[in-house]
XYZ file of C-alpha atoms in Angstrom:
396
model
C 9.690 28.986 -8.021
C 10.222 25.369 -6.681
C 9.880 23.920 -10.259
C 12.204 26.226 -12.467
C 14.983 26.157 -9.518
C 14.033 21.628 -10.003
C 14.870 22.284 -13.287
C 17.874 24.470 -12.656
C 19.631 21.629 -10.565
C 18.755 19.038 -13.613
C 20.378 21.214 -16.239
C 23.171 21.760 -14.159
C 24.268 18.058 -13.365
C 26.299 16.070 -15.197
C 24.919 14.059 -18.173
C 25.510 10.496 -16.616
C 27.275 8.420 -13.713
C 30.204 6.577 -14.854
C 28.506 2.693 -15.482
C 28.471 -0.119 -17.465
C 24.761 -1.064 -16.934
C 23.978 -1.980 -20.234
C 21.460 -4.718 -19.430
C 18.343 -4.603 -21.380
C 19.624 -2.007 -23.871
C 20.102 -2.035 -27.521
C 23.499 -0.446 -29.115
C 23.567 1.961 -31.884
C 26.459 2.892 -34.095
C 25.626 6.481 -35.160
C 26.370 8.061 -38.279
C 23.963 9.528 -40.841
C 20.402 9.076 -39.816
C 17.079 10.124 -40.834
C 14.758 12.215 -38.621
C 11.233 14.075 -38.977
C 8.520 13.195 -41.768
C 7.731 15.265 -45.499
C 3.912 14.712 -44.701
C 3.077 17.176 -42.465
C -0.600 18.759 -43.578
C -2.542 16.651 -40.961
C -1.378 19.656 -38.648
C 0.554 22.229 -40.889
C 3.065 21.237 -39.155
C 2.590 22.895 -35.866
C 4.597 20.505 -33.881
C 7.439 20.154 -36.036
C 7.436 16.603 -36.928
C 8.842 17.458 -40.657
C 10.391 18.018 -42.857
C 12.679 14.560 -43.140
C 16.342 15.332 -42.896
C 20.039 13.872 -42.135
C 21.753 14.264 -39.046
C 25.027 13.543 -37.700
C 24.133 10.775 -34.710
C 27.492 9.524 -31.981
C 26.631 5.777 -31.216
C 24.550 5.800 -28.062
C 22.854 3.156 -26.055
C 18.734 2.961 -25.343
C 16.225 0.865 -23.678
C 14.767 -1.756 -25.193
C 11.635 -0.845 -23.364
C 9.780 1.975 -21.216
C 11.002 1.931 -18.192
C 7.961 -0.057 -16.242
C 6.244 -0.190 -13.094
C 8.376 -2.860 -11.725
C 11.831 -0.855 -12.335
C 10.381 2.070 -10.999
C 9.283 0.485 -7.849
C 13.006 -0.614 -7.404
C 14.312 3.116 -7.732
C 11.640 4.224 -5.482
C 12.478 1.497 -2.885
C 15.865 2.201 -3.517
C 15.896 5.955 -2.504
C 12.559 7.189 -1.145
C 12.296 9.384 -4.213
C 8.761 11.546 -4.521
C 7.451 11.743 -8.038
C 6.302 15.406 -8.685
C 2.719 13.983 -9.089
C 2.966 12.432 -5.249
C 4.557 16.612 -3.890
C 1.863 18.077 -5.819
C -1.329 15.629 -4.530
C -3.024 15.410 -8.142
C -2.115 14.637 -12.067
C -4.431 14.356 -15.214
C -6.105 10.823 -15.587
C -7.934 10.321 -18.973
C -11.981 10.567 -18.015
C -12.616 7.301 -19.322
C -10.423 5.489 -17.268
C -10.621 7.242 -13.559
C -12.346 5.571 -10.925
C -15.415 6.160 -9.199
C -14.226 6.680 -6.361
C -11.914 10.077 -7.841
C -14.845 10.466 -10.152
C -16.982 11.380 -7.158
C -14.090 13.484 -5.649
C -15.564 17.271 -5.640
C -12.324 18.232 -6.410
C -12.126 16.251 -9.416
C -12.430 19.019 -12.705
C -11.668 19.088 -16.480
C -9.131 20.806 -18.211
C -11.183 23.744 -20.302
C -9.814 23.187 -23.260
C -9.471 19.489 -22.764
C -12.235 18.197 -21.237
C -11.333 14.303 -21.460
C -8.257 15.484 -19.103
C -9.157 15.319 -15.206
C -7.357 17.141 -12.622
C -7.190 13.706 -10.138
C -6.202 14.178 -6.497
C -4.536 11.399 -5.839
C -3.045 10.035 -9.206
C 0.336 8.888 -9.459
C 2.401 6.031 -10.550
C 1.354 3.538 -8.316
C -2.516 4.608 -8.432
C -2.467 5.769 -12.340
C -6.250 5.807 -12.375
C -6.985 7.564 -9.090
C -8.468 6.630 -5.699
C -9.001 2.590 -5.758
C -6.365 1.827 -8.600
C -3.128 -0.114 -8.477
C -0.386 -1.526 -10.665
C -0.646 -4.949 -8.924
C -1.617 -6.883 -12.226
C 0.911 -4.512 -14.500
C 4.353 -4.648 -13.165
C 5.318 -4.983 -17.053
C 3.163 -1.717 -18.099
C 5.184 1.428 -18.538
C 5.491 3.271 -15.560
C 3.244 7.016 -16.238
C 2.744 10.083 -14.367
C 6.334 11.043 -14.568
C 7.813 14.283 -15.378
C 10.827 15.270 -16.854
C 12.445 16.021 -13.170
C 11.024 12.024 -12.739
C 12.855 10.782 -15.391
C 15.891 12.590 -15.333
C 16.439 11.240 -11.328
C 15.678 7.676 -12.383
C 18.340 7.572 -15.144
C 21.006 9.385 -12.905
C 20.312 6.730 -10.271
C 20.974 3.563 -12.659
C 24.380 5.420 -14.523
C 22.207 7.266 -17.327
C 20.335 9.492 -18.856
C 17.399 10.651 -20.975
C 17.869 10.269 -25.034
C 18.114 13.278 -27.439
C 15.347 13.408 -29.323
C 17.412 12.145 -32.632
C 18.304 9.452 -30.330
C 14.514 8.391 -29.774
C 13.925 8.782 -33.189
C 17.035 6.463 -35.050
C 16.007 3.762 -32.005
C 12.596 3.742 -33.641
C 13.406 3.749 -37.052
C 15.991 1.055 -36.262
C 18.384 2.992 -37.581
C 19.112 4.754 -40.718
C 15.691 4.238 -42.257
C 13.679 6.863 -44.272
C 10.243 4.626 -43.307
C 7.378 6.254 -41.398
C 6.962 3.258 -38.741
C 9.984 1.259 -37.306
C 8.378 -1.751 -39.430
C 7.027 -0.040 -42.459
C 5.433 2.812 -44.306
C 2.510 1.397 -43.004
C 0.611 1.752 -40.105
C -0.194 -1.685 -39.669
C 1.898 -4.905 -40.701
C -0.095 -7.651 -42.789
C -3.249 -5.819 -41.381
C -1.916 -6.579 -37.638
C -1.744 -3.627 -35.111
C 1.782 -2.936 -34.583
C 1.053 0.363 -31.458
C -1.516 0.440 -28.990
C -3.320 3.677 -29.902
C -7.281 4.479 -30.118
C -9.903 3.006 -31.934
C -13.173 4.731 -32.479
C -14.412 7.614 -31.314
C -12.234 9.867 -29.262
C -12.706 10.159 -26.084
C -16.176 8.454 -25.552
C -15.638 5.241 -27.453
C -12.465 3.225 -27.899
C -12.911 -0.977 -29.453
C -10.115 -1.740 -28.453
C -8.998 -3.387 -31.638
C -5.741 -3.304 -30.768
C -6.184 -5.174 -27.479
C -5.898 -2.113 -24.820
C -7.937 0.644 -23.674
C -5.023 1.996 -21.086
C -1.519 0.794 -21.548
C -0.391 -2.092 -22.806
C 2.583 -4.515 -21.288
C 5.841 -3.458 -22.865
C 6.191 -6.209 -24.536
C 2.809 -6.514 -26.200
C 3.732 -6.183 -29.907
C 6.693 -7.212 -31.951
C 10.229 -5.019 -31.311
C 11.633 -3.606 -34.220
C 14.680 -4.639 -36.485
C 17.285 -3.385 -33.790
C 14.898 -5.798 -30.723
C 13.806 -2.406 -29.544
C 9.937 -2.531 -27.961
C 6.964 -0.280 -27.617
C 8.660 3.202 -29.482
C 5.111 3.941 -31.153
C 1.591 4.536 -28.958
C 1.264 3.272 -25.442
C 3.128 6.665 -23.530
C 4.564 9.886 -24.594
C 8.528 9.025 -23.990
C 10.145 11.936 -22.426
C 13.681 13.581 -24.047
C 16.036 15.504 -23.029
C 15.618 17.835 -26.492
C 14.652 21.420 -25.808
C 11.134 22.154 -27.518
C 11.323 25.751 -26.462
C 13.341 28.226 -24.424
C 10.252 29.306 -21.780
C 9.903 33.098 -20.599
C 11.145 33.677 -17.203
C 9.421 37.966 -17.199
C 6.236 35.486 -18.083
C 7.276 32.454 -15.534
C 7.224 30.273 -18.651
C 9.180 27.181 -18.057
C 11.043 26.333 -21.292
C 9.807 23.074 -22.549
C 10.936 19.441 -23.517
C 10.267 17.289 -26.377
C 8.390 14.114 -25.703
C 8.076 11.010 -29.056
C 6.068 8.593 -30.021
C 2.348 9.778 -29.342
C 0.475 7.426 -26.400
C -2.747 5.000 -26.123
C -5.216 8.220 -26.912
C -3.763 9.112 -30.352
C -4.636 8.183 -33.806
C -3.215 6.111 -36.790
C -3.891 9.197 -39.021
C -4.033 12.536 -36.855
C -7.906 12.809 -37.174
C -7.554 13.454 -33.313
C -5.030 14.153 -30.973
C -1.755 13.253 -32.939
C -0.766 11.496 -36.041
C 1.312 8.378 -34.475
C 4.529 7.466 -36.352
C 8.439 7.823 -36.009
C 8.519 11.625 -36.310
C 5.976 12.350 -33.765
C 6.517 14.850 -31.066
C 5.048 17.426 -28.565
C 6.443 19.950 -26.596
C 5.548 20.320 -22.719
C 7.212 21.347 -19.651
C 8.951 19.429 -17.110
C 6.239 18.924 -14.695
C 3.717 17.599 -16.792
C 3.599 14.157 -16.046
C 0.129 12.657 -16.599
C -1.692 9.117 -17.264
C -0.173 8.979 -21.026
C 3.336 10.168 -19.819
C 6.387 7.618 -19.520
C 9.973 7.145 -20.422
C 13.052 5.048 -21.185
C 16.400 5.821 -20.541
C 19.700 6.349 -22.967
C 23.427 5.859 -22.090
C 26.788 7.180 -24.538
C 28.523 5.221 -26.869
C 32.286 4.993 -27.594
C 32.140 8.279 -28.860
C 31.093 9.736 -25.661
C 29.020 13.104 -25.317
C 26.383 13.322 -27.229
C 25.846 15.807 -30.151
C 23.185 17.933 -28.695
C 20.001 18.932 -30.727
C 18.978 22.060 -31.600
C 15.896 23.599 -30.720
C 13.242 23.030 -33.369
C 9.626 24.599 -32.292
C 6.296 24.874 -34.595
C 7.118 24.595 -37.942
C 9.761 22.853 -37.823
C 12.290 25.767 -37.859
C 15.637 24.808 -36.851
C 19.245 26.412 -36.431
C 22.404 27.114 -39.057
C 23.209 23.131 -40.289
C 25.693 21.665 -38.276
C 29.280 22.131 -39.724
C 29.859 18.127 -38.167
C 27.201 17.449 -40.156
C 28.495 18.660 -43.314
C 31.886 17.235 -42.872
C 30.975 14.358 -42.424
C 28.357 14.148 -45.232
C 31.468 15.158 -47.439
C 33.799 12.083 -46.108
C 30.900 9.544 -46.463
C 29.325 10.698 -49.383
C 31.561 13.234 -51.053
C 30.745 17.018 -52.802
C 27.958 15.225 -54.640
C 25.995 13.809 -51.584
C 26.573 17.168 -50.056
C 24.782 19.096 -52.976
C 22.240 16.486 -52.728
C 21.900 17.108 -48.880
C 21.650 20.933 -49.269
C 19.073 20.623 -51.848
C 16.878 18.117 -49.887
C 16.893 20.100 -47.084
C 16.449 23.458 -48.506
C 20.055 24.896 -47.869
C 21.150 28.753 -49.493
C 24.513 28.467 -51.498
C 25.447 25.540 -53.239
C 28.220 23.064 -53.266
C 30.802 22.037 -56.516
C 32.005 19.065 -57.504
C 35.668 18.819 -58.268
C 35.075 19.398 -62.028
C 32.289 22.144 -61.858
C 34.966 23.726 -59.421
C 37.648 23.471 -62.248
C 34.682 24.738 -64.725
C 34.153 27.299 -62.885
C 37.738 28.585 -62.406
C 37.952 28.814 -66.523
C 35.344 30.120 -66.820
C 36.756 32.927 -64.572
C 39.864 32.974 -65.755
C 38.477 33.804 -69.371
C 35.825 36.238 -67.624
C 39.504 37.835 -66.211
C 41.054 37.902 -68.777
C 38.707 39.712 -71.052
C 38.184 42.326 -68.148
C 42.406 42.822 -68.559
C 42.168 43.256 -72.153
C 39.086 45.647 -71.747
C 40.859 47.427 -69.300
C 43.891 47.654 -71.340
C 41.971 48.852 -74.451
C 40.222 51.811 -72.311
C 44.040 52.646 -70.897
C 45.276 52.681 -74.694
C 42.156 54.928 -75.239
C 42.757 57.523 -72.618
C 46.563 58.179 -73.551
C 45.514 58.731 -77.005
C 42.886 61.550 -76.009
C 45.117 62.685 -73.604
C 47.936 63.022 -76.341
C 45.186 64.350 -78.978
C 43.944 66.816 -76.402
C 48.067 68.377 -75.548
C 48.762 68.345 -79.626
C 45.304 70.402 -79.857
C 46.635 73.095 -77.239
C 49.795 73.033 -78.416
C 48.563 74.158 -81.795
C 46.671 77.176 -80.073
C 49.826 78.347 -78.769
């Protein structure tokens, strides 16, 4: 299968090029951060944006934008690469934005279940919109229709790579922030739109209140604390985070976690998703589309990455990181670890210093009545054992 055995050769190369292209990209130092959001009942959670938790982050870089048309041009001038979406001949262009010209195209059809989705011959980067589109006014606009396999070759070529998604998530928070948007726990700031996401009704009506229909330059609104642009709305950013493991009996491809929800989702989850710092999807590799983009992430001092673990619907995740917990203990001591393990819904518990020495009394008292009790029933047993030999002795 010509996409797995893509997918195969991405896995299987190295995480980055040695470089020092740092241009454009913001520095992070690591550490405890935040990740994921308590309030998950506009979609029980099925995505596995909560619950909020602390992680163990190695300083990375990121960019301070999508990667946009006009860098992608250069990589594909560069090397002659073929996006997935050009092999393929066709991607999904949101209905209210294809042309006439691919509207009119017989082979033009709706996803089933998605009917605002069109199958597009034709779509790709540099026509996002179908037959009779271009990118000539929006060099600055994120670049879209790109898979994972897209991504992944564009980063390689400039030196780096695709973030983790805890990565993604501390760029957008700025940090080590417990707030829902990288400005706020509000999704707008002084009533201003902060994301380009829709307004209206979804998918026949959008007001554009926010200024865009489509994308939106990747500079449009403010950056956040860290001068980091664009995290929330515009395009699904693509990680490098495994969402799922696939089925190969089934010909499943696992998939990958994309962040940050796109132009066609909604300030409170009433349709499509819930846009804020904790959003996230699962999809496989080759499922570029109109909404689809990406930015790219390099490694700090610290080097290799810590990698995340898989965390599906629900939110379900693996055994705590033992990192982690160390380093939880050096920063915040036993106390901050109890804390931890309570927040995030640990089994067992952790003692401070003096409920460990309370606790060693109180066992060594426990012990010591258990020695006297057994020293009591000892004392006991002679004596009916000595009772019992005088009794047969007397028989004699």
């Amino acid at each position: 299968m010509k996409r797995a055995a893509c997918l195969l050769a991405i896995l299987g190369a190295a995480i980055s090029e040695e470089s020092d292209n740092t241009e454009n990209m913001v520095y992070f130092e690591g550490g405890l951060v935040y990740i994921g959001d308590d309030d998950t009942t506009w979609n029980k959670n099925a995505d596995g944006d909560g619950p909020q938790r602390q992680i163990n982050v190695k300083p990375f870089w990121i960019d301070e934008t999508s990667v946009t048309n006009a860098d992608f041009k250069k990589f594909i001038r560069a090397t002659k690469f073929k996006t997935e979406a050009e092999q393929y001949g066709w991607s999904f262009v949101l209905s209210s934005l294809i042309t006439e010209d691919s509207k009119k195209d017989e082979r033009t059809e709706p996803i089933p279940d998605a009917k605002h989705w069109l199958a597009t011959y034709g779509a790709y980067w540099r026509v996002p919109e179908g037959k009779g589109s271009s990118i000539k006014e929006r060099a600055d606009h994120p670049v879209v229709h790109v898979g994972y396999s897209d991504a992944w070759e564009y980063c390689k070529w400039l030196g780096k790579r695709l973030p983790y998604e805890s990565e993604w998530e501390t760029a957008a928070r700025g940090g080590a922030s417990t707030k829902s948007y990288p400005w706020g726990n509000k999704p707008k700031k002084n009533g201003e739109h902060m994301m380009n996401i829709w307004q209206g009704t979804f998918p026949t009506e959008n007001t554009e209140e926010d200024g865009y229909h489509g994308t939106a330059p990747v500079h449009a609104y403010p950056s956040n604390s860290k001068g980091v642009y664009g995290m929330l709305g515009n395009v699904w950013e693509w990680t490098q985070t495994l969402y799922s493991k696939g089925n190969r009996e089934k010909e499943e491809l696992p998939k990958f976690v994309l962040k940050g929800g796109s132009f066609v989702d909604s300030i409170d989850g009433s349709f499509n998703h819930f846009t804020r710092s904790a959003t996230r999807m699962g999809n496989t590799p080759d499922s570029g589309s109109h909404n689809t983009g990406f930015r790219c992430a390099k490694d700090g001092d610290a080097g290799t990455p810590n990698q995340d673990r898989p965390r599906g619907p629900g939110g379900k995740a693996a055994m705590q990181d033992q990192d982690l917990l160390q380093q939880i203990i050096a920063e915040k001591g036993v106390e901050g670890l109890q804390d931890y393990m309570k927040e995030v819904g640990m089994g067992g518990s952790v003692m401070t210093p003096n409920q460990l020495k309370e606790q060693q009394e109180k066992l060594k008292d426990q012990r010591t009545q258990l020695d006297s009790e057994a020293e009591r029933y000892e004392r006991i047993k002679r004596q009916m054992e000595a009772e019992k030999a005088q009794a047969k002795e007397e028989e004699l």
